[in-house]
Coordinates of C-alpha atoms in Angstrom, one line a residue:
X437 CA -172.7 -126.2 -304.2
X438 CA -169.5 -127.5 -302.6
X439 CA -168.1 -125.5 -299.7
X440 CA -164.5 -124.5 -300.3
X441 CA -161.9 -126.2 -298.0
X442 CA -158.5 -125.1 -296.6
X443 CA -155.8 -127.7 -296.0
X444 CA -154.0 -127.5 -292.6
X445 CA -150.8 -129.0 -291.4
X446 CA -150.1 -128.7 -287.7
X447 CA -146.8 -129.4 -286.0
X448 CA -147.1 -130.2 -282.2
X449 CA -144.6 -131.2 -279.5
X450 CA -145.5 -134.7 -278.3
X451 CA -146.0 -133.7 -274.6
X452 CA -148.6 -131.2 -275.7
X453 CA -150.3 -133.3 -278.3
X454 CA -153.1 -134.9 -276.2
X455 CA -154.3 -131.6 -274.8
X456 CA -154.1 -130.1 -278.3
X457 CA -156.3 -132.9 -279.7
X458 CA -158.8 -132.4 -276.9
X459 CA -159.1 -128.7 -277.8
X460 CA -159.3 -129.5 -281.5
X461 CA -162.1 -132.0 -280.8
X462 CA -164.0 -129.3 -278.9
X463 CA -163.8 -127.0 -281.9
X464 CA -165.2 -129.8 -284.1
X465 CA -164.3 -128.5 -287.5
X466 CA -161.3 -130.3 -288.9
X467 CA -161.6 -133.4 -291.2
X468 CA -158.4 -135.3 -290.4
X469 CA -156.4 -136.9 -293.2
X470 CA -156.3 -140.7 -292.9
X471 CA -152.8 -142.4 -292.7
X472 CA -153.8 -145.7 -291.1
X473 CA -152.0 -148.1 -293.4
X474 CA -150.0 -150.7 -291.5
X475 CA -151.1 -149.5 -288.1
X476 CA -152.7 -151.6 -285.3
X477 CA -156.4 -150.8 -285.4
X478 CA -157.6 -153.5 -283.0
X479 CA -159.0 -151.2 -280.4
X480 CA -160.6 -149.0 -283.1
X481 CA -162.3 -151.9 -284.7
X482 CA -163.5 -153.2 -281.3
X483 CA -164.9 -149.8 -280.5
X484 CA -166.7 -149.6 -283.8
X485 CA -168.3 -153.0 -283.3
X486 CA -169.3 -152.0 -279.8
X487 CA -171.0 -148.8 -281.1
X488 CA -172.9 -150.9 -283.7
X489 CA -174.1 -153.2 -280.9
X490 CA -175.2 -150.3 -278.8
X491 CA -177.1 -148.9 -281.8
X492 CA -178.9 -152.2 -282.2
X493 CA -179.5 -152.3 -278.4
X494 CA -181.0 -148.8 -278.4
X495 CA -183.3 -149.7 -281.3
X496 CA -184.5 -152.7 -279.5
X497 CA -185.1 -150.9 -276.2
X498 CA -186.9 -148.0 -277.9
X499 CA -189.4 -150.4 -279.2
X500 CA -190.4 -151.7 -275.8
X501 CA -193.9 -150.9 -274.6
X502 CA -192.9 -148.9 -271.5
X503 CA -192.4 -145.1 -271.7
X504 CA -189.0 -143.8 -270.7
X505 CA -188.7 -142.6 -267.0
X506 CA -184.9 -141.9 -266.5
X507 CA -183.3 -142.8 -263.2
X508 CA -179.8 -142.4 -261.9
X509 CA -177.5 -145.3 -262.7
X510 CA -174.5 -145.9 -260.4
X511 CA -172.6 -148.4 -262.5
X512 CA -170.6 -148.2 -265.7
X513 CA -172.5 -147.6 -268.9
X514 CA -170.5 -150.1 -270.9
X515 CA -171.1 -152.9 -268.4
X516 CA -174.9 -152.0 -268.5
X517 CA -174.8 -152.2 -272.3
X518 CA -173.0 -155.6 -272.2
X519 CA -175.4 -157.0 -269.6
X520 CA -178.4 -155.9 -271.7
X521 CA -177.0 -157.3 -274.9
X522 CA -176.6 -160.7 -273.1
X523 CA -180.2 -160.4 -271.7
X524 CA -181.6 -159.7 -275.2
X525 CA -179.6 -162.7 -276.6
X526 CA -181.1 -164.8 -273.8
X527 CA -184.6 -163.4 -274.6
X528 CA -184.2 -164.3 -278.2
X529 CA -182.9 -167.8 -277.3
X530 CA -185.9 -168.5 -275.0
X531 CA -188.3 -167.2 -277.7
X532 CA -186.8 -169.6 -280.2
X533 CA -186.9 -172.5 -277.8
X534 CA -190.6 -171.8 -277.0
X535 CA -191.4 -171.8 -280.8
X536 CA -189.6 -175.1 -281.2
X537 CA -191.6 -176.6 -278.3
X538 CA -194.8 -175.3 -279.8
X539 CA -193.9 -176.8 -283.2
X540 CA -193.0 -180.1 -281.6
X541 CA -196.3 -180.1 -279.7
X542 CA -198.2 -179.5 -283.0
X543 CA -196.5 -182.5 -284.5
X544 CA -196.9 -184.9 -281.5
X545 CA -200.4 -183.9 -280.4
X546 CA -201.8 -186.8 -282.6
X547 CA -200.4 -189.3 -280.1
X548 CA -202.2 -187.6 -277.1
X549 CA -200.8 -187.3 -273.6
X550 CA -199.2 -190.2 -271.8
X551 CA -197.0 -191.0 -268.9
X552 CA -193.6 -191.9 -270.3
X553 CA -192.4 -193.5 -267.0
X554 CA -195.4 -195.8 -266.9
X555 CA -194.8 -196.8 -270.5
X556 CA -191.2 -197.8 -269.7
X557 CA -192.3 -199.8 -266.6
X558 CA -194.8 -201.8 -268.7
X559 CA -192.2 -202.4 -271.4
X560 CA -189.9 -203.9 -268.7
X561 CA -192.8 -206.3 -267.9
X562 CA -193.0 -207.5 -271.5
X563 CA -195.9 -205.3 -272.6
X564 CA -195.0 -203.4 -275.8
X565 CA -196.5 -200.3 -277.4
X566 CA -196.3 -199.6 -281.1
X567 CA -197.5 -196.2 -282.6
X568 CA -198.9 -196.3 -286.1
X569 CA -200.4 -194.1 -288.8
X570 CA -202.8 -195.4 -291.5
X571 CA -204.5 -193.6 -294.3
X572 CA -208.3 -193.4 -294.4
X573 CA -209.7 -196.5 -296.2
X574 CA -206.6 -198.6 -295.6
X575 CA -207.6 -199.9 -292.1
X576 CA -208.9 -203.5 -292.0
X577 CA -211.5 -204.4 -289.3
X578 CA -210.1 -207.8 -288.6
X579 CA -206.8 -206.3 -287.4
X580 CA -208.5 -205.3 -284.2
X581 CA -209.2 -209.0 -283.6
X582 CA -205.5 -209.9 -283.7
X583 CA -204.1 -207.4 -281.2
X584 CA -205.3 -204.7 -278.8
X585 CA -205.6 -201.4 -280.7
X586 CA -206.5 -198.0 -279.4
X587 CA -207.1 -195.1 -281.8
X588 CA -205.6 -191.9 -280.4
X589 CA -206.5 -189.3 -283.1
X590 CA -208.5 -189.2 -286.3
X591 CA -208.3 -186.7 -289.2
X592 CA -210.2 -186.7 -292.6
X593 CA -207.0 -188.1 -294.2
X594 CA -205.7 -190.6 -291.6
X595 CA -206.0 -192.4 -288.3
X596 CA -203.3 -192.5 -285.5
X597 CA -203.2 -195.2 -282.9
X598 CA -201.3 -197.6 -280.7
X599 CA -201.0 -201.3 -280.8
X600 CA -200.5 -203.0 -277.3
X601 CA -198.9 -206.4 -277.5
X602 CA -196.7 -208.8 -275.6
X603 CA -194.8 -209.7 -278.8
X604 CA -193.6 -208.2 -282.0
X605 CA -195.6 -205.5 -283.9
X606 CA -198.0 -206.9 -286.5
X607 CA -196.9 -207.2 -290.2
X608 CA -199.4 -204.8 -291.7
X609 CA -198.1 -203.4 -295.0
X610 CA -200.5 -200.5 -295.2
X611 CA -199.5 -199.1 -291.9
X612 CA -196.6 -196.7 -291.2
X613 CA -195.1 -197.5 -287.8
X614 CA -193.8 -194.4 -285.8
X615 CA -191.3 -194.1 -283.0
X616 CA -192.4 -192.7 -279.6
X617 CA -191.8 -189.0 -279.3
X618 CA -188.8 -188.1 -277.1
X619 CA -191.1 -186.1 -274.8
X620 CA -194.8 -186.6 -274.0
X621 CA -197.2 -183.7 -274.3
X622 CA -197.2 -183.3 -270.6
X623 CA -193.4 -182.8 -270.5
X624 CA -193.6 -180.5 -273.5
X625 CA -196.3 -178.4 -271.9
X626 CA -194.4 -178.3 -268.6
X627 CA -191.1 -177.3 -270.3
X628 CA -192.9 -174.6 -272.4
X629 CA -194.6 -173.1 -269.3
X630 CA -191.3 -173.0 -267.4
X631 CA -189.6 -171.2 -270.4
X632 CA -192.5 -168.8 -270.8
X633 CA -192.2 -167.9 -267.1
X634 CA -188.5 -167.2 -267.5
X635 CA -189.1 -165.2 -270.7
X636 CA -191.8 -163.1 -268.9
X637 CA -189.4 -162.3 -266.0
X638 CA -186.5 -161.5 -268.4
X639 CA -188.7 -159.3 -270.6
X640 CA -190.0 -157.4 -267.5
X641 CA -186.4 -156.8 -266.4
X642 CA -185.4 -155.5 -269.9
X643 CA -188.5 -153.3 -270.0
X644 CA -187.5 -151.8 -266.7
X645 CA -184.1 -150.9 -268.2
X646 CA -185.9 -149.4 -271.2
X647 CA -187.9 -147.3 -268.8
X648 CA -184.9 -146.1 -266.7
X649 CA -181.6 -146.3 -268.6
X650 CA -182.0 -145.3 -272.2
X651 CA -180.3 -142.0 -271.5
X652 CA -177.4 -143.8 -269.9
X653 CA -176.9 -145.9 -273.0
X654 CA -177.1 -142.9 -275.3
X655 CA -174.4 -141.2 -273.2
X656 CA -172.3 -144.3 -273.2
X657 CA -172.5 -144.5 -277.0
X658 CA -171.6 -140.8 -277.3
X659 CA -168.6 -141.3 -274.9
X660 CA -167.3 -144.4 -276.8
X661 CA -167.8 -142.6 -280.1
X662 CA -165.9 -139.5 -278.9
X663 CA -163.0 -141.8 -277.7
X664 CA -163.1 -143.7 -281.0
X665 CA -162.8 -140.4 -283.0
X666 CA -159.9 -139.5 -280.7
X667 CA -158.1 -142.8 -281.2
X668 CA -158.6 -142.6 -285.0
X669 CA -156.9 -139.2 -285.0
X670 CA -154.0 -140.7 -283.0
X671 CA -153.7 -143.4 -285.6
X672 CA -153.7 -140.8 -288.4
X673 CA -150.9 -138.8 -286.7
X674 CA -147.5 -138.8 -288.4
X675 CA -144.6 -138.8 -286.0
X676 CA -141.2 -137.3 -286.8
X677 CA -137.9 -136.3 -285.0
X678 CA -137.8 -139.6 -283.0
X679 CA -141.5 -139.3 -282.1
X680 CA -141.0 -135.9 -280.5
X681 CA -143.0 -133.9 -283.1
X682 CA -146.5 -134.9 -284.1
X683 CA -147.7 -133.9 -287.6
X684 CA -151.5 -133.7 -288.1
X685 CA -153.1 -132.8 -291.5
X686 CA -156.7 -132.0 -292.2
X687 CA -159.2 -130.0 -294.1
X688 CA -161.4 -127.2 -292.7
X689 CA -164.5 -125.6 -294.4
X690 CA -164.2 -121.9 -295.2
X691 CA -167.1 -121.2 -292.9
X692 CA -165.1 -122.6 -289.9
X693 CA -161.7 -121.4 -290.8
X694 CA -161.8 -118.4 -288.4
X695 CA -162.7 -120.6 -285.4
X696 CA -159.8 -123.1 -286.2
X697 CA -157.3 -120.3 -286.7
X698 CA -158.2 -118.8 -283.4
X699 CA -157.8 -122.1 -281.6
X700 CA -154.4 -122.8 -283.3
X701 CA -153.0 -119.4 -282.5
X702 CA -154.2 -119.6 -278.8
X703 CA -152.6 -123.1 -278.6
X704 CA -149.3 -121.7 -279.8
X705 CA -148.7 -124.6 -282.3
X706 CA -147.0 -124.1 -285.7
X707 CA -149.4 -124.6 -288.6
X708 CA -149.7 -124.0 -292.3
X709 CA -153.0 -123.3 -294.1
X710 CA -153.2 -123.4 -297.9
X711 CA -155.5 -124.2 -300.8
X712 CA -155.6 -128.0 -301.6
X713 CA -154.2 -129.2 -304.9
X714 CA -156.2 -130.7 -307.7
X715 CA -155.1 -134.3 -307.0
X716 CA -155.9 -134.4 -303.3
X717 CA -158.9 -136.3 -302.0
X718 CA -160.5 -133.2 -300.5
X719 CA -163.6 -134.0 -298.3
X720 CA -166.9 -132.8 -299.6
X721 CA -169.4 -130.7 -297.7
X722 CA -172.5 -129.7 -299.6
X723 CA -174.0 -126.3 -299.0
X724 CA -177.2 -125.6 -300.8
X725 CA -180.4 -123.6 -300.4
X726 CA -183.2 -125.0 -298.2
X727 CA -185.0 -126.3 -301.3
X728 CA -181.9 -128.1 -302.7
X729 CA -181.0 -129.5 -299.3
X730 CA -184.1 -131.6 -299.4
X731 CA -182.6 -133.5 -302.4
X732 CA -179.2 -134.0 -300.9
X733 CA -180.1 -137.5 -299.6
X734 CA -180.8 -138.5 -303.2
X735 CA -177.4 -137.1 -304.3
X736 CA -175.7 -139.2 -301.6
X737 CA -177.5 -142.4 -302.7
X738 CA -175.3 -142.4 -305.9
X739 CA -172.0 -140.6 -305.1
X740 CA -170.7 -137.3 -303.9
X741 CA -169.1 -135.0 -306.5
X742 CA -165.4 -134.5 -306.6
X743 CA -163.9 -131.4 -305.2
X744 CA -163.1 -130.0 -308.6
X745 CA -166.5 -130.3 -310.1
X746 CA -170.0 -129.0 -309.6
X747 CA -172.6 -130.2 -307.1
X748 CA -175.4 -131.2 -309.4
X749 CA -178.1 -131.3 -306.6
X750 CA -179.6 -127.9 -307.4
X751 CA -179.5 -128.7 -311.1
X752 CA -181.4 -132.0 -311.0
X753 CA -183.8 -131.1 -308.1
X754 CA -186.5 -129.2 -310.2
X755 CA -186.4 -132.0 -312.9
X756 CA -186.8 -134.7 -310.2
X757 CA -189.8 -132.8 -308.8
X758 CA -191.4 -132.7 -312.2
X759 CA -190.6 -136.3 -313.1
X760 CA -192.1 -137.5 -309.8
X761 CA -195.3 -135.6 -310.3
X762 CA -195.5 -136.9 -313.9
X763 CA -195.0 -140.6 -312.8
X764 CA -197.5 -140.5 -309.9
X765 CA -199.8 -138.0 -311.7
X766 CA -203.0 -138.4 -309.6
X767 CA -204.5 -135.5 -307.6
X768 CA -206.0 -137.9 -305.0
X769 CA -202.8 -139.8 -304.5
X770 CA -200.9 -136.5 -304.2
X771 CA -203.3 -135.3 -301.6
X772 CA -202.9 -138.5 -299.6
X773 CA -199.1 -138.2 -299.8
X774 CA -199.2 -134.6 -298.6
X775 CA -201.6 -135.4 -295.7
X776 CA -199.7 -138.6 -294.7
X777 CA -196.3 -136.8 -294.6
X778 CA -197.9 -133.9 -292.6
X779 CA -199.4 -136.3 -290.0
X780 CA -196.1 -138.2 -289.6
X781 CA -194.3 -135.0 -288.9
X782 CA -196.1 -134.8 -285.5
X783 CA -195.4 -138.5 -284.7
X784 CA -191.9 -139.3 -285.8
X785 CA -188.5 -138.1 -284.6
X786 CA -187.3 -134.7 -285.8
X787 CA -184.5 -136.4 -287.8
X788 CA -187.2 -137.7 -290.2
X789 CA -188.6 -134.2 -290.9
X790 CA -186.4 -133.4 -293.9
X791 CA -187.6 -136.6 -295.6
X792 CA -191.2 -135.8 -294.8
X793 CA -190.8 -132.3 -296.0
X794 CA -189.5 -133.7 -299.3
X795 CA -192.5 -135.9 -299.5
X796 CA -194.8 -132.9 -299.0
X797 CA -192.9 -131.0 -301.8
X798 CA -193.2 -134.0 -304.1
X799 CA -196.9 -134.2 -303.5
X800 CA -197.4 -130.7 -305.0
X801 CA -196.4 -131.5 -308.6
X802 CA -198.3 -134.8 -308.2
X803 CA -201.5 -133.0 -307.5
X804 CA -200.8 -130.5 -310.3
X805 CA -200.1 -133.2 -312.9
X806 CA -203.1 -135.1 -311.8
X807 CA -205.3 -132.0 -312.3
X808 CA -203.7 -131.3 -315.7
X809 CA -204.3 -134.9 -316.9
X810 CA -207.7 -135.0 -315.2
X811 CA -207.1 -138.0 -312.9
X812 CA -208.4 -138.2 -309.3
X813 CA -208.2 -141.6 -307.6
X814 CA -208.3 -143.2 -311.0
X815 CA -211.4 -141.3 -312.1
X816 CA -210.9 -139.8 -315.6
X817 CA -212.4 -136.3 -315.3
X818 CA -212.2 -136.0 -319.1
X819 CA -215.0 -138.4 -319.3
X820 CA -217.3 -136.5 -316.9
X821 CA -220.1 -134.8 -318.9
X822 CA -220.4 -132.0 -316.3
X823 CA -216.8 -131.0 -317.0
X824 CA -217.1 -130.9 -320.8
X825 CA -216.1 -127.2 -320.9
X826 CA -212.8 -128.1 -319.4
X827 CA -212.0 -131.2 -321.6
X828 CA -209.9 -129.1 -324.0
X829 CA -207.5 -128.2 -321.1
X830 CA -206.8 -131.8 -320.0
X831 CA -203.8 -133.6 -321.4
X832 CA -204.5 -136.6 -323.6
X833 CA -202.2 -139.5 -324.1
X834 CA -200.5 -138.1 -327.2
X835 CA -199.8 -134.8 -325.3
X836 CA -198.4 -136.7 -322.3
X837 CA -196.1 -138.8 -324.6
X838 CA -194.8 -135.6 -326.3
X839 CA -194.4 -133.9 -323.0
X840 CA -192.3 -136.8 -321.7
X841 CA -190.0 -136.6 -324.7
X842 CA -189.9 -132.8 -324.4
X843 CA -188.8 -133.0 -320.8
X844 CA -186.1 -135.5 -321.7
X845 CA -184.7 -133.2 -324.5
X846 CA -184.8 -130.3 -322.0
X847 CA -182.9 -132.1 -319.3
X848 CA -180.3 -133.6 -321.7
X849 CA -179.7 -130.1 -323.2
X850 CA -179.5 -128.6 -319.7
X851 CA -177.0 -131.3 -318.7
X852 CA -174.8 -130.5 -321.7
X853 CA -175.0 -126.9 -320.7
X854 CA -173.9 -127.8 -317.2
X855 CA -171.0 -129.9 -318.6
X856 CA -169.9 -127.0 -320.8
X857 CA -169.9 -124.6 -317.9
X858 CA -168.1 -127.1 -315.7
X859 CA -165.4 -127.8 -318.2
X860 CA -165.0 -124.1 -319.0
X861 CA -164.6 -123.3 -315.3
X862 CA -162.2 -126.1 -314.3
X863 CA -160.4 -127.1 -317.6
X864 CA -160.6 -124.2 -320.0
X865 CA -162.6 -123.1 -323.0
X866 CA -161.4 -125.7 -325.5
X867 CA -162.7 -128.5 -323.2
X868 CA -166.1 -126.8 -323.2
X869 CA -166.4 -126.6 -327.0
X870 CA -167.5 -130.2 -327.5
X871 CA -170.6 -130.0 -325.2
X872 CA -171.3 -126.6 -326.7
X873 CA -171.1 -128.3 -330.1
X874 CA -173.7 -130.9 -329.0
X875 CA -176.0 -128.1 -327.8
X876 CA -175.7 -126.2 -331.2
X877 CA -176.3 -129.5 -333.1
X878 CA -179.4 -130.5 -331.1
X879 CA -180.9 -127.0 -331.3
X880 CA -180.3 -126.9 -335.0
X881 CA -181.9 -130.3 -335.6
X882 CA -184.9 -129.4 -333.5
X883 CA -185.3 -126.1 -335.4
X884 CA -184.9 -127.7 -338.8
X885 CA -187.4 -130.6 -338.3
X886 CA -189.8 -128.9 -335.9
X887 CA -189.6 -125.4 -337.4
X888 CA -189.2 -123.5 -334.2
X889 CA -187.3 -120.4 -335.3
X890 CA -185.1 -120.0 -338.4
X891 CA -184.6 -123.4 -340.1
X892 CA -183.0 -121.8 -343.2
X893 CA -180.2 -120.7 -340.9
X894 CA -180.0 -123.5 -338.4
X895 CA -179.5 -126.1 -341.1
X896 CA -176.0 -124.6 -341.5
X897 CA -175.3 -124.0 -337.8
X898 CA -175.7 -127.7 -337.2
X899 CA -172.5 -128.3 -339.2
X900 CA -170.8 -125.9 -336.8
X901 CA -171.9 -128.1 -333.9
X902 CA -170.5 -131.2 -335.8
X903 CA -167.2 -129.4 -336.2
X904 CA -167.0 -128.5 -332.6
X905 CA -167.7 -132.1 -331.5
X906 CA -165.2 -133.5 -334.0
X907 CA -162.4 -131.1 -333.3
X908 CA -162.7 -130.8 -329.5
X909 CA -163.9 -134.1 -328.2
X910 CA -160.2 -134.8 -327.4
X911 CA -158.6 -131.4 -327.3
X912 CA -155.3 -132.6 -326.1
X913 CA -152.8 -135.2 -327.5
X914 CA -151.6 -136.0 -331.0
X915 CA -153.5 -135.3 -334.2
X916 CA -154.4 -139.0 -334.6
X917 CA -155.7 -139.1 -331.0
X918 CA -157.8 -136.0 -331.6
X919 CA -159.3 -137.4 -334.9
X920 CA -160.1 -140.7 -333.2
X921 CA -161.6 -138.9 -330.3
X922 CA -163.7 -136.8 -332.7
X923 CA -165.0 -139.8 -334.5
X924 CA -165.9 -141.5 -331.3
X925 CA -167.5 -138.3 -330.0
X926 CA -169.8 -138.0 -333.1
X927 CA -170.8 -141.6 -332.6
X928 CA -172.3 -140.3 -329.3
X929 CA -175.3 -139.1 -331.3
X930 CA -176.8 -142.6 -331.0
X931 CA -176.4 -142.4 -327.2
X932 CA -178.3 -139.1 -327.1
X933 CA -181.2 -140.6 -329.1
X934 CA -181.3 -143.5 -326.7
X935 CA -181.2 -141.1 -323.7
X936 CA -184.2 -139.2 -325.0
X937 CA -186.2 -142.4 -325.6
X938 CA -185.5 -143.4 -321.9
X939 CA -187.8 -140.6 -320.8
X940 CA -190.8 -142.4 -322.3
X941 CA -190.9 -144.2 -319.0
X942 CA -192.4 -141.1 -317.5
X943 CA -195.4 -141.4 -319.8
X944 CA -195.7 -145.1 -319.3
X945 CA -195.7 -144.9 -315.5
X946 CA -198.1 -142.0 -315.4
X947 CA -200.6 -143.8 -317.7
X948 CA -200.2 -147.1 -315.9
X949 CA -201.0 -145.5 -312.5
X950 CA -204.2 -143.9 -313.9
X951 CA -205.3 -147.1 -315.7
X952 CA -204.8 -149.3 -312.7
X953 CA -206.8 -146.8 -310.6
X954 CA -209.5 -146.9 -313.3
X955 CA -209.6 -150.7 -313.2
X956 CA -209.8 -150.8 -309.4
X957 CA -212.8 -148.3 -309.5
X958 CA -214.5 -150.5 -312.2
X959 CA -214.1 -153.7 -310.2
X960 CA -215.3 -152.0 -307.0
X961 CA -218.3 -150.6 -308.8
X962 CA -219.4 -154.0 -310.1
X963 CA -219.3 -155.5 -306.6
X964 CA -221.0 -152.4 -305.2
X965 CA -224.2 -153.2 -307.2
X966 CA -224.9 -156.3 -305.1
X967 CA -227.5 -155.7 -302.4
X968 CA -226.7 -155.5 -298.7
X969 CA -222.9 -156.4 -298.6
X970 CA -222.2 -154.7 -302.0
X971 CA -221.2 -151.3 -300.6
X972 CA -219.0 -152.9 -297.9
X973 CA -217.2 -155.0 -300.4
X974 CA -216.9 -152.0 -302.7
X975 CA -215.3 -149.9 -299.9
X976 CA -212.8 -152.7 -299.1
X977 CA -211.8 -153.1 -302.7
X978 CA -211.3 -149.3 -303.1
X979 CA -209.2 -149.0 -299.9
X980 CA -207.0 -152.1 -300.6
X981 CA -206.8 -151.6 -304.3
X982 CA -205.9 -147.9 -304.2
X983 CA -203.6 -148.5 -301.3
X984 CA -201.6 -151.1 -303.2
X985 CA -201.7 -149.0 -306.4
X986 CA -200.4 -146.0 -304.5
X987 CA -197.6 -148.0 -302.9
X988 CA -196.4 -149.4 -306.3
X989 CA -196.8 -146.0 -308.0
X990 CA -194.8 -144.3 -305.2
X991 CA -191.9 -146.8 -305.7
X992 CA -191.9 -146.3 -309.4
X993 CA -192.2 -142.5 -309.1
X994 CA -189.1 -142.4 -306.9
X995 CA -186.9 -145.0 -308.6
X996 CA -187.4 -144.1 -312.3
X997 CA -186.7 -140.3 -311.9
X998 CA -183.7 -141.3 -309.9
X999 CA -182.5 -143.6 -312.7
X1000 CA -183.0 -140.8 -315.3
X1001 CA -181.0 -138.5 -313.0
X1002 CA -178.1 -140.8 -312.3
X1003 CA -177.8 -142.2 -315.8
X1004 CA -179.0 -139.8 -318.5
X1005 CA -178.5 -136.4 -316.7
X1006 CA -175.3 -137.2 -314.9
X1007 CA -173.8 -138.6 -318.0
X1008 CA -174.6 -135.6 -320.2
X1009 CA -173.6 -133.2 -317.4
X1010 CA -170.1 -134.9 -317.3
X1011 CA -170.4 -136.1 -313.7
X1012 CA -167.4 -138.0 -312.3
X1013 CA -168.0 -138.3 -308.6
X1014 CA -165.8 -140.1 -306.1
X1015 CA -166.0 -137.5 -303.4
X1016 CA -165.4 -138.3 -299.7
X1017 CA -167.9 -137.0 -297.2
X1018 CA -166.7 -134.4 -294.8
X1019 CA -166.5 -135.8 -291.3
X1020 CA -165.2 -133.4 -288.7
X1021 CA -163.2 -134.5 -285.7
X1022 CA -165.6 -133.6 -282.8
X1023 CA -167.2 -134.8 -279.7
X1024 CA -170.2 -137.0 -280.1
X1025 CA -173.4 -135.7 -278.7
X1026 CA -176.4 -137.5 -277.1
X1027 CA -179.4 -137.6 -279.5
X1028 CA -182.7 -138.2 -277.9
X1029 CA -185.8 -139.5 -279.8
X1030 CA -188.0 -136.8 -278.2

């Protein structure tokens, strides 16, 4: 659900404004209204860029091999960050230079090592050196009788050598003449060694900072971020009465209202608190159960809901859970997912735990669907003679296909119900009658053609649903607009059929995962029949094959349920979106990775 917000307007005397903002930042509850159009934001942008650089710097340092052993740092944190950024840039520059030298050496090694100064002195005395390359089979033996030739390197495809002459180079058409490299192998090796020494010294220095000063950098980032938030609020402050009165507007969640009111009353400032109007861009703060909170990152991937609509997270969460299990649908894969997420909880930072908990929760329906369809690491249990008594309880392909369509119909009808409830709550009953009409029409069609309940009655109630859709798809406006809206609304029946068919992807993904697993097992078994190395090859194929199949299946099992959620369900639930995330004005805190 969306937490209710109160809108505040504070009027503060200019000499008391900075202490007031410091106190408000300490409370850390108000989302300040932005009014930055036409203002100079140079310092703000500079601070934002600096924070991004410090973030990248922290990520680099946290990946260094040395453990962190904090020590006191006497200098300024911002200067330390800037010095480290320059050191990392120099480290990257040296690394690239070494790679270029290595590449140059690989290209020039066919010419061997030589003394460039000696070559130049001999040239001054009239002795010339010409490098050449000739393909195998193109060299003619009599050429060696014409001039002095020395072969420097041979490959299966070509020969590389040098002609030593006191005149012009020979006129050999089959030969490709080459220029001398700018640097000999000796110079390249010497330069590479020097740069590798510099790189080792620089890396050691950076590693030492990673050992001692990560905490200083984290605190520097927090301080700059706190100042940035403060400066943004100053930019968003409206000035009146010749800049003597400062007007600040913002939104506060209902759960923090008491704390803000206490601070404002103690500060002695004049303030007004009221309910926001419908057309205001009220910030969105989601407040859901522990289960639904796991799915909030998925909600935020698409868009936050508007303030005057429902948060659909708790409504799509159970369906997403089922769809994921349907798509992956293998007990063995589900067990690996659960065990892998559990193991990572002990290794990764605490900030990753909600995502790992979500992975654990998603693994449960995966194992259940795998057991129901009789699939374990691609092994079809329905074909096992020892389990013949259980074969009747396993899902066959026809049942899986029908189940996918059934889940699609259920989610679409649930979405229409959510839309009806939402419109009734925010817009009134007449706006809810069109989605109610769709529900009545769909239920009637299902009952007539599938004979669920009373088809002799529901064949007439279907026309009631058609009437609701026709008359209330556009409940406001002229008669012509309402008739046009009704005709267009009835045309939406084609869209509903298309939406239902989209859920066939659940069946397709579930079947493809099990079939690929079966193919991997079959190939591995064939190789496993070979003596001696057969079992080893079989194990390698099973590990690599199922690992790749699991990776692909996990991607599909996440992406396609998300697509069904954001397209089919959101559309039928009447989702509009466009909400702005709640970002309270508060002091930044230092976050450690431990």
